[in-house]
Amino acid sequence: MALYNRRRGPGSATSTRYSIRRAGGGSSLMARTAASRRRRPRGDDRISALSDDLLYLVLRRLDIRTAVGTAVLSRRWACLRRELPVLDFSVDAMLPPRYHRWVQLHDQVGKASFQYDMTQVSRELMPNIRRYEHRAMRALTRSVETFLDAAASAVRRRKISRLRLEFFVTPTPSTACMNQLIAEAIDACGVDDLHVVAKPIFWRRGVHNFASHGLCKEPSASRLQSLKLGGCVLPPLHEYGALTTLILQDIPESTPEAAYEGVFTLCQQLQVLHLISCQCSGKVIFVDAPMSKIRELVVDKCRFRRFRLRALPNLESLASLGPQVFLESASFPRLRNFNLTSCLGVTMRGFREYLKENLKIDHESLLEYIPDITHLIVRISGPDRWIVPSRSPSTLLPNLRRLLIADVPSSWDVSWARLLIETAPALEVLHIHIATCIEEPGDEIRWKPTIRRHHHLEEFIMVGYEGTGRQIYLVNFVMRVCIALRRVSIFKNGHARNKGHWDWELVTQQHSWTDEEKDSTLMHIMDGVSLSVAPVQLVFG
């Protein structure tokens, strides 16, 4: 059956049909491979002659599918695999390359959907994708059942330090098998690091439900210290007294806000919490946990209407990536690292004009209640500049030492960075990255002359420099005001790459400046700069 082109008719789909057949692979190649294996001469088994320690190193680097396959080599390999302290059951390891070729082909056809009858496409492609997914889940389930049977018959309980389980959400008995493995690992094997990720099958939605008792039967006796849950209904976690690290990802919209709030207030030993692409059924998640020990919090691309923090006294590092996390008090005395990433606005006509006039956030509201931070990453963007100067500027960030301002659209007035320079008198390092965009330049900030001087800024780097008037203004402002400046670098090409959530590095590409470009740039950025200050090293790249 061929994919029918709506405009060209059945005859024009020949090449597409050929691609589909090739994506499925052929049996002749498999037969030739099997025959060649039968013809191979058998030699000495030198691998089995290695020590147990070396064989353990080999097994730890294999995926579960390959590790299980080593059991056919000899009884010794099978015994060694059962003694590994780390278990990795991943459905991805069970999927053949042909599955990924089918998915890729589906995506390619979908991008040109106007040329094809998508109903016909689904009839040809989806059954093949579904077949490989169900085969992979059956293979994974058999592997898990083999492990559970061996554990049940073992005289001595096997100790496991880490279990990684990744599977598809399918309406099959495999759900009960996965839950049994999780409970066995926590209750009987003493696992302390557990990763459970439930993935929906291709083009379907689904979440995993745990058994009625939750992850295990005896949570208060567990040794679980680190837990990652993805695509699951959030189980009760307050009884896991040893839990210090928790990562929640793709938690469904049906989750009530009280479930998230309980993680902050009831998990007494929790120190690291990451919320990634999570959803909530309520309107506001309100965190007031004065007894919490959480020191690291990441809220990344979550679909929360509001996320408000009132008290987390031990919080040291906060990353608000996507929807903004609002701080409502100064009850964060240990907060030193802050990552603020936000993109606001729309490009649709009418709505864009409305938001351009009404979506305005002053920098004091954006950075309120964080006076003790020393490292700050600000990645804010949108069709139009929405950050504006405060009416009553003050010293908001007296302890800030390192600052990255990244992803600033080239259509914005980049001189808004002056707001942060003036509110951070102890700033030593300032890096700015400007992202090229096709939008027309927006409105400019009207600055008043200043006689204030900055006494600590030593390094200023701008990446994405295009020589616009507002970019020249900002560099000139830094040169005039910062009397401790030692190094200024201007790069036309490059970007800012995160190193974790609270550190970064600038990746630059060398550009050959002409003498005319250098002379013109120097003339503008040195305008009005006092020659009495210490010399500054200028780098053009």
PDB file of C-alpha atoms in Angstrom, residues 171-392:
ATOM      1  CA  PRO A 171      -2.561  -0.959  28.981  1.00  0.00           C
ATOM      2  CA  THR A 172      -0.947  -4.332  29.677  1.00  0.00           C
ATOM      3  CA  PRO A 173       0.010  -6.385  32.754  1.00  0.00           C
ATOM      4  CA  SER A 174       3.476  -4.854  32.477  1.00  0.00           C
ATOM      5  CA  THR A 175       2.323  -2.034  34.777  1.00  0.00           C
ATOM      6  CA  ALA A 176       1.985  -4.434  37.706  1.00  0.00           C
ATOM      7  CA  CYS A 177       5.369  -5.957  36.853  1.00  0.00           C
ATOM      8  CA  MET A 178       7.085  -2.562  36.914  1.00  0.00           C
ATOM      9  CA  ASN A 179       5.463  -1.682  40.245  1.00  0.00           C
ATOM     10  CA  GLN A 180       6.576  -5.004  41.694  1.00  0.00           C
ATOM     11  CA  LEU A 181      10.174  -4.345  40.601  1.00  0.00           C
ATOM     12  CA  ILE A 182      10.141  -0.891  42.213  1.00  0.00           C
ATOM     13  CA  ALA A 183       8.749  -2.240  45.497  1.00  0.00           C
ATOM     14  CA  GLU A 184      11.214  -5.149  45.511  1.00  0.00           C
ATOM     15  CA  ALA A 185      14.152  -2.791  44.902  1.00  0.00           C
ATOM     16  CA  ILE A 186      13.183  -0.495  47.786  1.00  0.00           C
ATOM     17  CA  ASP A 187      11.877  -3.002  50.347  1.00  0.00           C
ATOM     18  CA  ALA A 188      14.189  -5.969  49.793  1.00  0.00           C
ATOM     19  CA  CYS A 189      17.273  -4.746  47.919  1.00  0.00           C
ATOM     20  CA  GLY A 190      17.856  -1.482  49.792  1.00  0.00           C
ATOM     21  CA  VAL A 191      18.177   0.727  46.720  1.00  0.00           C
ATOM     22  CA  ASP A 192      19.214   4.302  47.532  1.00  0.00           C
ATOM     23  CA  ASP A 193      19.099   5.828  44.021  1.00  0.00           C
ATOM     24  CA  LEU A 194      15.933   5.215  41.985  1.00  0.00           C
ATOM     25  CA  HIS A 195      14.989   6.570  38.541  1.00  0.00           C
ATOM     26  CA  VAL A 196      11.516   5.727  37.222  1.00  0.00           C
ATOM     27  CA  VAL A 197      10.502   7.260  33.892  1.00  0.00           C
ATOM     28  CA  ALA A 198       7.210   6.282  32.247  1.00  0.00           C
ATOM     29  CA  LYS A 199       7.020   7.354  28.599  1.00  0.00           C
ATOM     30  CA  PRO A 200       3.820   7.578  26.559  1.00  0.00           C
ATOM     31  CA  ILE A 201       3.830   5.516  23.407  1.00  0.00           C
ATOM     32  CA  PHE A 202       4.212   7.421  20.149  1.00  0.00           C
ATOM     33  CA  TRP A 203       1.448   9.972  19.563  1.00  0.00           C
ATOM     34  CA  ARG A 204      -0.446   8.917  22.691  1.00  0.00           C
ATOM     35  CA  ARG A 205      -0.887  10.366  26.141  1.00  0.00           C
ATOM     36  CA  GLY A 206      -0.560   8.366  29.302  1.00  0.00           C
ATOM     37  CA  VAL A 207       0.784   8.423  32.855  1.00  0.00           C
ATOM     38  CA  HIS A 208       1.865   5.623  35.137  1.00  0.00           C
ATOM     39  CA  ASN A 209      -0.028   4.790  38.320  1.00  0.00           C
ATOM     40  CA  PHE A 210       1.699   3.134  41.219  1.00  0.00           C
ATOM     41  CA  ALA A 211       0.120   0.477  43.407  1.00  0.00           C
ATOM     42  CA  SER A 212      -2.281   1.547  46.149  1.00  0.00           C
ATOM     43  CA  HIS A 213       0.511   1.447  48.751  1.00  0.00           C
ATOM     44  CA  GLY A 214       2.709   3.793  46.707  1.00  0.00           C
ATOM     45  CA  LEU A 215       6.283   3.038  45.673  1.00  0.00           C
ATOM     46  CA  CYS A 216       6.794   0.318  48.255  1.00  0.00           C
ATOM     47  CA  LYS A 217       5.167  -1.336  51.268  1.00  0.00           C
ATOM     48  CA  GLU A 218       7.508  -0.048  53.980  1.00  0.00           C
ATOM     49  CA  PRO A 219       8.558   3.521  53.060  1.00  0.00           C
ATOM     50  CA  SER A 220       9.611   4.437  56.598  1.00  0.00           C
ATOM     51  CA  ALA A 221      12.234   1.649  56.552  1.00  0.00           C
ATOM     52  CA  SER A 222      13.620   2.485  53.102  1.00  0.00           C
ATOM     53  CA  ARG A 223      17.155   3.689  52.397  1.00  0.00           C
ATOM     54  CA  LEU A 224      16.065   5.736  49.386  1.00  0.00           C
ATOM     55  CA  GLN A 225      18.122   8.925  49.133  1.00  0.00           C
ATOM     56  CA  SER A 226      17.708  10.026  45.510  1.00  0.00           C
ATOM     57  CA  LEU A 227      14.502   9.682  43.485  1.00  0.00           C
ATOM     58  CA  LYS A 228      13.497  10.705  39.969  1.00  0.00           C
ATOM     59  CA  LEU A 229       9.907  10.233  38.807  1.00  0.00           C
ATOM     60  CA  GLY A 230       8.848  11.005  35.241  1.00  0.00           C
ATOM     61  CA  GLY A 231       5.414  10.647  33.670  1.00  0.00           C
ATOM     62  CA  CYS A 232       3.934   9.265  36.877  1.00  0.00           C
ATOM     63  CA  VAL A 233       1.103  10.097  39.239  1.00  0.00           C
ATOM     64  CA  LEU A 234       2.822  11.603  42.267  1.00  0.00           C
ATOM     65  CA  PRO A 235       2.809   9.061  45.134  1.00  0.00           C
ATOM     66  CA  PRO A 236       3.034   9.948  48.856  1.00  0.00           C
ATOM     67  CA  LEU A 237       6.661  10.747  49.689  1.00  0.00           C
ATOM     68  CA  HIS A 238       6.558  12.102  53.238  1.00  0.00           C
ATOM     69  CA  GLU A 239       7.521   8.787  54.899  1.00  0.00           C
ATOM     70  CA  TYR A 240      10.831   8.434  53.059  1.00  0.00           C
ATOM     71  CA  GLY A 241      12.995   9.827  55.832  1.00  0.00           C
ATOM     72  CA  ALA A 242      16.319   9.373  54.025  1.00  0.00           C
ATOM     73  CA  LEU A 243      15.243  11.145  50.821  1.00  0.00           C
ATOM     74  CA  THR A 244      17.511  14.129  50.060  1.00  0.00           C
ATOM     75  CA  THR A 245      17.246  14.519  46.257  1.00  0.00           C
ATOM     76  CA  LEU A 246      13.991  14.561  44.285  1.00  0.00           C
ATOM     77  CA  ILE A 247      13.438  15.174  40.560  1.00  0.00           C
ATOM     78  CA  LEU A 248       9.871  15.321  39.276  1.00  0.00           C
ATOM     79  CA  GLN A 249       9.326  15.460  35.522  1.00  0.00           C
ATOM     80  CA  ASP A 250       6.175  15.444  33.373  1.00  0.00           C
ATOM     81  CA  ILE A 251       3.888  15.122  36.375  1.00  0.00           C
ATOM     82  CA  PRO A 252       0.293  15.302  35.002  1.00  0.00           C
ATOM     83  CA  GLU A 253      -2.161  18.178  35.193  1.00  0.00           C
ATOM     84  CA  SER A 254      -4.442  16.228  37.536  1.00  0.00           C
ATOM     85  CA  THR A 255      -1.918  16.677  40.359  1.00  0.00           C
ATOM     86  CA  PRO A 256      -3.340  19.007  43.061  1.00  0.00           C
ATOM     87  CA  GLU A 257      -1.262  21.911  44.292  1.00  0.00           C
ATOM     88  CA  ALA A 258      -1.312  20.406  47.802  1.00  0.00           C
ATOM     89  CA  ALA A 259       0.792  17.489  46.518  1.00  0.00           C
ATOM     90  CA  TYR A 260       3.578  19.852  45.469  1.00  0.00           C
ATOM     91  CA  GLU A 261       3.299  21.951  48.620  1.00  0.00           C
ATOM     92  CA  GLY A 262       3.538  18.787  50.708  1.00  0.00           C
ATOM     93  CA  VAL A 263       6.895  17.964  49.137  1.00  0.00           C
ATOM     94  CA  PHE A 264       8.284  21.198  50.615  1.00  0.00           C
ATOM     95  CA  THR A 265       6.675  20.922  54.040  1.00  0.00           C
ATOM     96  CA  LEU A 266       6.574  17.162  54.718  1.00  0.00           C
ATOM     97  CA  CYS A 267       9.817  15.817  53.212  1.00  0.00           C
ATOM     98  CA  GLN A 268      11.926  16.906  56.142  1.00  0.00           C
ATOM     99  CA  GLN A 269      15.358  15.789  54.870  1.00  0.00           C
ATOM    100  CA  LEU A 270      14.947  16.958  51.272  1.00  0.00           C
ATOM    101  CA  GLN A 271      17.822  19.168  50.076  1.00  0.00           C
ATOM    102  CA  VAL A 272      17.587  19.175  46.261  1.00  0.00           C
ATOM    103  CA  LEU A 273      14.307  19.549  44.349  1.00  0.00           C
ATOM    104  CA  HIS A 274      13.907  19.835  40.571  1.00  0.00           C
ATOM    105  CA  LEU A 275      10.493  20.320  38.956  1.00  0.00           C
ATOM    106  CA  ILE A 276      10.692  19.815  35.173  1.00  0.00           C
ATOM    107  CA  SER A 277       7.733  20.214  32.779  1.00  0.00           C
ATOM    108  CA  CYS A 278       5.281  19.560  35.598  1.00  0.00           C
ATOM    109  CA  GLN A 279       1.619  20.565  35.644  1.00  0.00           C
ATOM    110  CA  CYS A 280      -0.926  21.298  38.333  1.00  0.00           C
ATOM    111  CA  SER A 281      -4.717  21.324  38.623  1.00  0.00           C
ATOM    112  CA  GLY A 282      -4.826  24.351  40.937  1.00  0.00           C
ATOM    113  CA  LYS A 283      -4.183  28.020  40.367  1.00  0.00           C
ATOM    114  CA  VAL A 284      -1.337  28.815  42.771  1.00  0.00           C
ATOM    115  CA  ILE A 285       1.421  26.757  44.350  1.00  0.00           C
ATOM    116  CA  PHE A 286       2.282  28.536  47.568  1.00  0.00           C
ATOM    117  CA  VAL A 287       5.427  27.496  49.421  1.00  0.00           C
ATOM    118  CA  ASP A 288       5.812  28.493  53.050  1.00  0.00           C
ATOM    119  CA  ALA A 289       8.212  25.982  54.589  1.00  0.00           C
ATOM    120  CA  PRO A 290      10.291  27.559  57.368  1.00  0.00           C
ATOM    121  CA  MET A 291      11.472  24.110  58.535  1.00  0.00           C
ATOM    122  CA  SER A 292      12.570  22.908  55.077  1.00  0.00           C
ATOM    123  CA  LYS A 293      16.200  21.951  54.424  1.00  0.00           C
ATOM    124  CA  ILE A 294      15.970  22.482  50.660  1.00  0.00           C
ATOM    125  CA  ARG A 295      19.086  24.251  49.428  1.00  0.00           C
ATOM    126  CA  GLU A 296      18.662  23.807  45.645  1.00  0.00           C
ATOM    127  CA  LEU A 297      15.434  24.445  43.731  1.00  0.00           C
ATOM    128  CA  VAL A 298      14.905  24.291  39.965  1.00  0.00           C
ATOM    129  CA  VAL A 299      11.553  25.080  38.333  1.00  0.00           C
ATOM    130  CA  ASP A 300      12.007  24.336  34.623  1.00  0.00           C
ATOM    131  CA  LYS A 301       9.300  24.806  31.945  1.00  0.00           C
ATOM    132  CA  CYS A 302       6.499  23.961  34.358  1.00  0.00           C
ATOM    133  CA  ARG A 303       2.931  24.894  33.472  1.00  0.00           C
ATOM    134  CA  PHE A 304       1.997  26.490  36.760  1.00  0.00           C
ATOM    135  CA  ARG A 305      -0.195  29.570  36.751  1.00  0.00           C
ATOM    136  CA  ARG A 306       1.616  30.940  39.789  1.00  0.00           C
ATOM    137  CA  PHE A 307       4.519  29.652  41.848  1.00  0.00           C
ATOM    138  CA  ARG A 308       5.089  31.730  44.962  1.00  0.00           C
ATOM    139  CA  LEU A 309       7.835  31.311  47.561  1.00  0.00           C
ATOM    140  CA  ARG A 310       7.414  32.806  50.988  1.00  0.00           C
ATOM    141  CA  ALA A 311       9.954  30.952  53.120  1.00  0.00           C
ATOM    142  CA  LEU A 312      12.791  28.534  52.360  1.00  0.00           C
ATOM    143  CA  PRO A 313      15.461  29.599  54.863  1.00  0.00           C
ATOM    144  CA  ASN A 314      18.149  27.134  53.673  1.00  0.00           C
ATOM    145  CA  LEU A 315      17.782  27.850  49.950  1.00  0.00           C
ATOM    146  CA  GLU A 316      21.166  28.584  48.349  1.00  0.00           C
ATOM    147  CA  SER A 317      20.505  28.194  44.624  1.00  0.00           C
ATOM    148  CA  LEU A 318      17.316  28.967  42.671  1.00  0.00           C
ATOM    149  CA  ALA A 319      16.630  28.509  38.953  1.00  0.00           C
ATOM    150  CA  SER A 320      13.390  29.904  37.524  1.00  0.00           C
ATOM    151  CA  LEU A 321      13.337  28.681  33.925  1.00  0.00           C
ATOM    152  CA  GLY A 322      10.152  29.556  32.080  1.00  0.00           C
ATOM    153  CA  PRO A 323       7.228  30.797  34.175  1.00  0.00           C
ATOM    154  CA  GLN A 324       8.588  33.107  36.823  1.00  0.00           C
ATOM    155  CA  VAL A 325       8.940  32.007  40.429  1.00  0.00           C
ATOM    156  CA  PHE A 326       7.783  34.884  42.629  1.00  0.00           C
ATOM    157  CA  LEU A 327       9.540  35.587  45.907  1.00  0.00           C
ATOM    158  CA  GLU A 328       7.174  37.183  48.403  1.00  0.00           C
ATOM    159  CA  SER A 329       9.492  37.904  51.324  1.00  0.00           C
ATOM    160  CA  ALA A 330      13.114  38.190  52.327  1.00  0.00           C
ATOM    161  CA  SER A 331      13.101  34.793  54.060  1.00  0.00           C
ATOM    162  CA  PHE A 332      15.933  33.454  51.900  1.00  0.00           C
ATOM    163  CA  PRO A 333      19.037  34.518  53.851  1.00  0.00           C
ATOM    164  CA  ARG A 334      21.331  31.913  52.255  1.00  0.00           C
ATOM    165  CA  LEU A 335      20.354  32.478  48.613  1.00  0.00           C
ATOM    166  CA  ARG A 336      23.532  33.121  46.610  1.00  0.00           C
ATOM    167  CA  ASN A 337      22.888  31.804  43.068  1.00  0.00           C
ATOM    168  CA  PHE A 338      19.916  32.814  40.932  1.00  0.00           C
ATOM    169  CA  ASN A 339      19.037  31.908  37.335  1.00  0.00           C
ATOM    170  CA  LEU A 340      16.121  33.825  35.843  1.00  0.00           C
ATOM    171  CA  THR A 341      15.017  32.733  32.370  1.00  0.00           C
ATOM    172  CA  SER A 342      11.810  34.153  30.947  1.00  0.00           C
ATOM    173  CA  CYS A 343      10.311  34.882  27.538  1.00  0.00           C
ATOM    174  CA  LEU A 344       7.190  37.067  27.530  1.00  0.00           C
ATOM    175  CA  GLY A 345       4.978  38.391  24.754  1.00  0.00           C
ATOM    176  CA  VAL A 346       3.329  37.184  21.560  1.00  0.00           C
ATOM    177  CA  THR A 347       3.858  37.921  17.882  1.00  0.00           C
ATOM    178  CA  MET A 348       0.194  37.893  16.850  1.00  0.00           C
ATOM    179  CA  ARG A 349      -0.972  41.304  15.663  1.00  0.00           C
ATOM    180  CA  GLY A 350      -3.385  43.039  17.980  1.00  0.00           C
ATOM    181  CA  PHE A 351      -2.365  40.981  21.004  1.00  0.00           C
ATOM    182  CA  ARG A 352       1.246  42.027  20.502  1.00  0.00           C
ATOM    183  CA  GLU A 353       0.369  45.723  20.486  1.00  0.00           C
ATOM    184  CA  TYR A 354      -1.733  45.314  23.615  1.00  0.00           C
ATOM    185  CA  LEU A 355       1.021  43.509  25.509  1.00  0.00           C
ATOM    186  CA  LYS A 356       3.632  45.950  24.261  1.00  0.00           C
ATOM    187  CA  GLU A 357       1.773  48.757  26.005  1.00  0.00           C
ATOM    188  CA  ASN A 358       0.624  46.889  29.111  1.00  0.00           C
ATOM    189  CA  LEU A 359       3.273  44.241  29.841  1.00  0.00           C
ATOM    190  CA  LYS A 360       5.877  46.224  31.724  1.00  0.00           C
ATOM    191  CA  ILE A 361       7.918  44.900  34.656  1.00  0.00           C
ATOM    192  CA  ASP A 362      10.390  47.143  36.431  1.00  0.00           C
ATOM    193  CA  HIS A 363      13.723  45.643  37.387  1.00  0.00           C
ATOM    194  CA  GLU A 364      13.145  46.110  41.123  1.00  0.00           C
ATOM    195  CA  SER A 365      10.047  43.898  41.035  1.00  0.00           C
ATOM    196  CA  LEU A 366      12.008  41.327  39.061  1.00  0.00           C
ATOM    197  CA  LEU A 367      14.914  41.153  41.520  1.00  0.00           C
ATOM    198  CA  GLU A 368      13.209  41.917  44.795  1.00  0.00           C
ATOM    199  CA  TYR A 369      14.052  39.979  47.976  1.00  0.00           C
ATOM    200  CA  ILE A 370      17.389  38.593  46.732  1.00  0.00           C
ATOM    201  CA  PRO A 371      19.920  41.074  48.171  1.00  0.00           C
ATOM    202  CA  ASP A 372      22.542  38.457  49.101  1.00  0.00           C
ATOM    203  CA  ILE A 373      23.060  36.726  45.738  1.00  0.00           C
ATOM    204  CA  THR A 374      26.599  36.668  44.355  1.00  0.00           C
ATOM    205  CA  HIS A 375      25.997  34.957  40.975  1.00  0.00           C
ATOM    206  CA  LEU A 376      23.138  35.927  38.660  1.00  0.00           C
ATOM    207  CA  ILE A 377      22.100  34.637  35.225  1.00  0.00           C
ATOM    208  CA  VAL A 378      19.395  36.630  33.444  1.00  0.00           C
ATOM    209  CA  ARG A 379      18.022  35.225  30.184  1.00  0.00           C
ATOM    210  CA  ILE A 380      15.005  37.342  29.290  1.00  0.00           C
ATOM    211  CA  SER A 381      13.554  37.788  25.828  1.00  0.00           C
ATOM    212  CA  GLY A 382      10.380  38.335  23.820  1.00  0.00           C
ATOM    213  CA  PRO A 383       9.137  40.184  20.742  1.00  0.00           C
ATOM    214  CA  ASP A 384       9.254  43.502  22.618  1.00  0.00           C
ATOM    215  CA  ARG A 385      11.262  44.736  25.576  1.00  0.00           C
ATOM    216  CA  TRP A 386       9.187  44.347  28.725  1.00  0.00           C
ATOM    217  CA  ILE A 387      11.718  45.230  31.402  1.00  0.00           C
ATOM    218  CA  VAL A 388      11.690  48.933  32.353  1.00  0.00           C
ATOM    219  CA  PRO A 389      13.544  51.141  34.848  1.00  0.00           C
ATOM    220  CA  SER A 390      12.118  51.517  38.322  1.00  0.00           C
ATOM    221  CA  ARG A 391      10.740  54.892  39.338  1.00  0.00           C
ATOM    222  CA  SER A 392      12.807  54.881  42.518  1.00  0.00           C
TER     223      SER A 392
END
